[in-house]
Amino acid sequence: MILALTTQIVTGLSNRPTTTWQPEIVTPAVEKEMTLDKRITFLAEKYGVKESSARAIIGCESEWSPDAIGYNRRKDGSVWSKDIGLMQINNYFHEEEAARMGLDIYKTNDNLEYGFYLFSKRGAKPWAASKSCHHIT
């Protein structure tokens, strides 16, 4: 279930409208029907990030493949971490934090949710390796 923020105008003691934030619940049924395009728009609004920047990162990182996995290797060729899904979330650095939030980075919707959360907190820094592609600072 996703919580969406909506504004509601209420009358305060001074009879001037004030804005309060109340969660709007997006039910599992509505969430299930949400297309990838709509979900990206929704998450960009939810986390206050520039949608075009998020789309650029997704395109550069995973080429829009929800099953994309990038392997990060040591000099000896052994894998020390993986970049997962559309947002290429690194499992070594982010899997535990995502899990604490109730998200599984291996699931497409959760991968997007965590990616947008991360982007809202750290900007494009986690995707610096693909900066030459997405050009976001």
mmCIF file of C-alpha atoms in Angstrom:
data_model
loop_
_atom_site.group_PDB
_atom_site.id
_atom_site.type_symbol
_atom_site.label_atom_id
_atom_site.label_comp_id
_atom_site.label_asym_id
_atom_site.label_seq_id
_atom_site.Cartn_x
_atom_site.Cartn_y
_atom_site.Cartn_z
ATOM 1 C CA MET A 1 0.000 0.000 0.000
ATOM 2 C CA ILE A 2 1.369 3.419 -0.923
ATOM 3 C CA LEU A 3 0.565 6.625 0.888
ATOM 4 C CA ALA A 4 0.063 9.665 -1.277
ATOM 5 C CA LEU A 5 0.131 13.179 0.090
ATOM 6 C CA THR A 6 -2.781 15.426 -0.667
ATOM 7 C CA THR A 7 -3.507 18.952 0.408
ATOM 8 C CA GLN A 8 -6.704 19.994 2.050
ATOM 9 C CA ILE A 9 -7.676 23.594 2.700
ATOM 10 C CA VAL A 10 -9.130 24.148 6.150
ATOM 11 C CA THR A 11 -10.312 27.285 7.888
ATOM 12 C CA GLY A 12 -8.147 28.271 10.833
ATOM 13 C CA LEU A 13 -9.059 30.479 13.771
ATOM 14 C CA SER A 14 -8.298 33.594 11.755
ATOM 15 C CA ASN A 15 -10.702 32.528 8.970
ATOM 16 C CA ARG A 16 -7.734 32.394 6.608
ATOM 17 C CA PRO A 17 -7.337 29.145 4.723
ATOM 18 C CA THR A 18 -4.370 27.091 5.841
ATOM 19 C CA THR A 19 -2.930 24.024 4.198
ATOM 20 C CA THR A 20 -2.628 20.760 6.073
ATOM 21 C CA TRP A 21 -1.189 17.530 4.782
ATOM 22 C CA GLN A 22 -3.220 14.365 5.034
ATOM 23 C CA PRO A 23 -2.293 10.976 3.641
ATOM 24 C CA GLU A 24 -4.397 9.637 0.811
ATOM 25 C CA ILE A 25 -4.250 5.877 0.771
ATOM 26 C CA VAL A 26 -3.584 4.267 -2.577
ATOM 27 C CA THR A 27 -5.123 0.846 -2.122
ATOM 28 C CA PRO A 28 -3.366 -2.327 -3.281
ATOM 29 C CA ALA A 29 -5.970 -2.658 -6.038
ATOM 30 C CA VAL A 30 -5.204 0.838 -7.350
ATOM 31 C CA GLU A 31 -1.469 0.272 -6.939
ATOM 32 C CA LYS A 32 -1.671 -3.016 -8.853
ATOM 33 C CA GLU A 33 -3.335 -1.273 -11.788
ATOM 34 C CA MET A 34 -0.789 1.552 -11.864
ATOM 35 C CA THR A 35 1.328 1.424 -15.006
ATOM 36 C CA LEU A 36 5.070 1.925 -14.766
ATOM 37 C CA ASP A 37 4.661 5.364 -16.316
ATOM 38 C CA LYS A 38 2.001 6.403 -13.795
ATOM 39 C CA ARG A 39 4.016 4.962 -10.904
ATOM 40 C CA ILE A 40 7.056 7.030 -11.884
ATOM 41 C CA THR A 41 4.946 10.184 -12.077
ATOM 42 C CA PHE A 42 3.338 9.324 -8.716
ATOM 43 C CA LEU A 43 6.675 8.671 -6.996
ATOM 44 C CA ALA A 44 8.257 11.819 -8.429
ATOM 45 C CA GLU A 45 5.419 13.842 -6.912
ATOM 46 C CA LYS A 46 5.476 11.881 -3.654
ATOM 47 C CA TYR A 47 9.208 12.402 -3.103
ATOM 48 C CA GLY A 48 9.470 15.844 -4.702
ATOM 49 C CA VAL A 49 12.043 14.858 -7.303
ATOM 50 C CA LYS A 50 12.272 15.948 -10.913
ATOM 51 C CA GLU A 51 10.552 13.250 -12.929
ATOM 52 C CA SER A 52 12.703 13.759 -16.023
ATOM 53 C CA SER A 53 15.861 13.276 -13.939
ATOM 54 C CA ALA A 54 14.557 10.042 -12.444
ATOM 55 C CA ARG A 55 13.593 8.801 -15.902
ATOM 56 C CA ALA A 56 17.079 9.659 -17.187
ATOM 57 C CA ILE A 57 18.666 7.656 -14.368
ATOM 58 C CA ILE A 58 16.417 4.660 -15.054
ATOM 59 C CA GLY A 59 17.246 4.808 -18.764
ATOM 60 C CA CYS A 60 20.981 5.061 -18.207
ATOM 61 C CA GLU A 61 21.239 2.581 -15.361
ATOM 62 C CA SER A 62 18.956 -0.255 -16.465
ATOM 63 C CA GLU A 63 17.817 0.662 -19.984
ATOM 64 C CA TRP A 64 14.265 0.301 -18.574
ATOM 65 C CA SER A 65 14.752 -3.382 -17.713
ATOM 66 C CA PRO A 66 13.231 -4.276 -14.319
ATOM 67 C CA ASP A 67 15.333 -7.458 -14.315
ATOM 68 C CA ALA A 68 18.646 -5.667 -14.870
ATOM 69 C CA ILE A 69 21.483 -6.755 -12.596
ATOM 70 C CA GLY A 70 24.885 -5.115 -12.619
ATOM 71 C CA TYR A 71 27.754 -7.047 -11.049
ATOM 72 C CA ASN A 72 30.442 -5.114 -9.187
ATOM 73 C CA ARG A 73 33.647 -7.124 -9.189
ATOM 74 C CA ARG A 74 36.914 -7.049 -7.340
ATOM 75 C CA LYS A 75 40.182 -7.095 -9.268
ATOM 76 C CA ASP A 76 40.244 -10.888 -8.955
ATOM 77 C CA GLY A 77 36.841 -11.076 -10.704
ATOM 78 C CA SER A 78 34.782 -12.041 -7.657
ATOM 79 C CA VAL A 79 31.466 -10.250 -7.181
ATOM 80 C CA TRP A 80 31.272 -8.070 -4.069
ATOM 81 C CA SER A 81 27.883 -6.436 -4.762
ATOM 82 C CA LYS A 82 25.059 -6.179 -7.271
ATOM 83 C CA ASP A 83 23.074 -3.256 -8.670
ATOM 84 C CA ILE A 84 19.456 -4.336 -8.860
ATOM 85 C CA GLY A 85 16.442 -3.477 -11.019
ATOM 86 C CA LEU A 86 15.238 -0.360 -12.804
ATOM 87 C CA MET A 87 16.994 2.022 -10.431
ATOM 88 C CA GLN A 88 20.089 -0.219 -10.089
ATOM 89 C CA ILE A 89 19.996 -0.117 -6.287
ATOM 90 C CA ASN A 90 23.229 -1.495 -4.846
ATOM 91 C CA ASN A 91 22.468 -4.423 -2.542
ATOM 92 C CA TYR A 92 25.607 -3.978 -0.411
ATOM 93 C CA PHE A 93 24.876 -0.361 0.492
ATOM 94 C CA HIS A 94 21.078 -0.233 0.428
ATOM 95 C CA GLU A 95 19.388 -3.619 0.859
ATOM 96 C CA GLU A 96 19.243 -3.464 4.674
ATOM 97 C CA GLU A 97 17.957 0.113 4.808
ATOM 98 C CA ALA A 98 15.297 -0.689 2.230
ATOM 99 C CA ALA A 99 14.274 -3.759 4.248
ATOM 100 C CA ARG A 100 13.931 -1.615 7.381
ATOM 101 C CA MET A 101 11.481 0.477 5.345
ATOM 102 C CA GLY A 102 9.561 -2.671 4.411
ATOM 103 C CA LEU A 103 10.891 -2.642 0.834
ATOM 104 C CA ASP A 104 12.482 -5.429 -1.183
ATOM 105 C CA ILE A 105 14.843 -3.957 -3.800
ATOM 106 C CA TYR A 106 14.435 -7.131 -5.903
ATOM 107 C CA LYS A 107 10.746 -6.297 -6.512
ATOM 108 C CA THR A 108 10.134 -3.712 -9.222
ATOM 109 C CA ASN A 109 7.697 -1.504 -7.313
ATOM 110 C CA ASP A 110 9.834 -1.540 -4.167
ATOM 111 C CA ASN A 111 12.968 -0.897 -6.219
ATOM 112 C CA LEU A 112 11.350 2.215 -7.657
ATOM 113 C CA GLU A 113 10.014 3.331 -4.275
ATOM 114 C CA TYR A 114 13.432 3.019 -2.633
ATOM 115 C CA GLY A 115 15.167 4.595 -5.634
ATOM 116 C CA PHE A 116 12.942 7.662 -5.462
ATOM 117 C CA TYR A 117 13.402 7.846 -1.706
ATOM 118 C CA LEU A 118 17.178 7.655 -2.179
ATOM 119 C CA PHE A 119 17.105 10.275 -4.929
ATOM 120 C CA SER A 120 15.096 12.616 -2.691
ATOM 121 C CA LYS A 121 17.687 12.257 0.103
ATOM 122 C CA ARG A 122 20.990 12.140 -1.816
ATOM 123 C CA GLY A 123 20.275 13.471 -5.277
ATOM 124 C CA ALA A 124 22.050 11.754 -8.153
ATOM 125 C CA LYS A 125 25.126 10.880 -6.047
ATOM 126 C CA PRO A 126 24.337 7.134 -5.826
ATOM 127 C CA TRP A 127 24.247 7.054 -9.646
ATOM 128 C CA ALA A 128 27.457 9.063 -10.183
ATOM 129 C CA ALA A 129 29.040 6.251 -12.195
ATOM 130 C CA SER A 130 26.524 6.863 -15.011
ATOM 131 C CA LYS A 131 26.683 10.686 -14.857
ATOM 132 C CA SER A 132 28.172 10.843 -18.364
ATOM 133 C CA CYS A 133 24.889 9.334 -19.574
ATOM 134 C CA HIS A 134 22.256 11.117 -17.470
ATOM 135 C CA HIS A 135 24.156 14.423 -16.905
ATOM 136 C CA ILE A 136 22.483 15.079 -13.540
ATOM 137 C CA THR A 137 24.593 16.792 -10.904
#
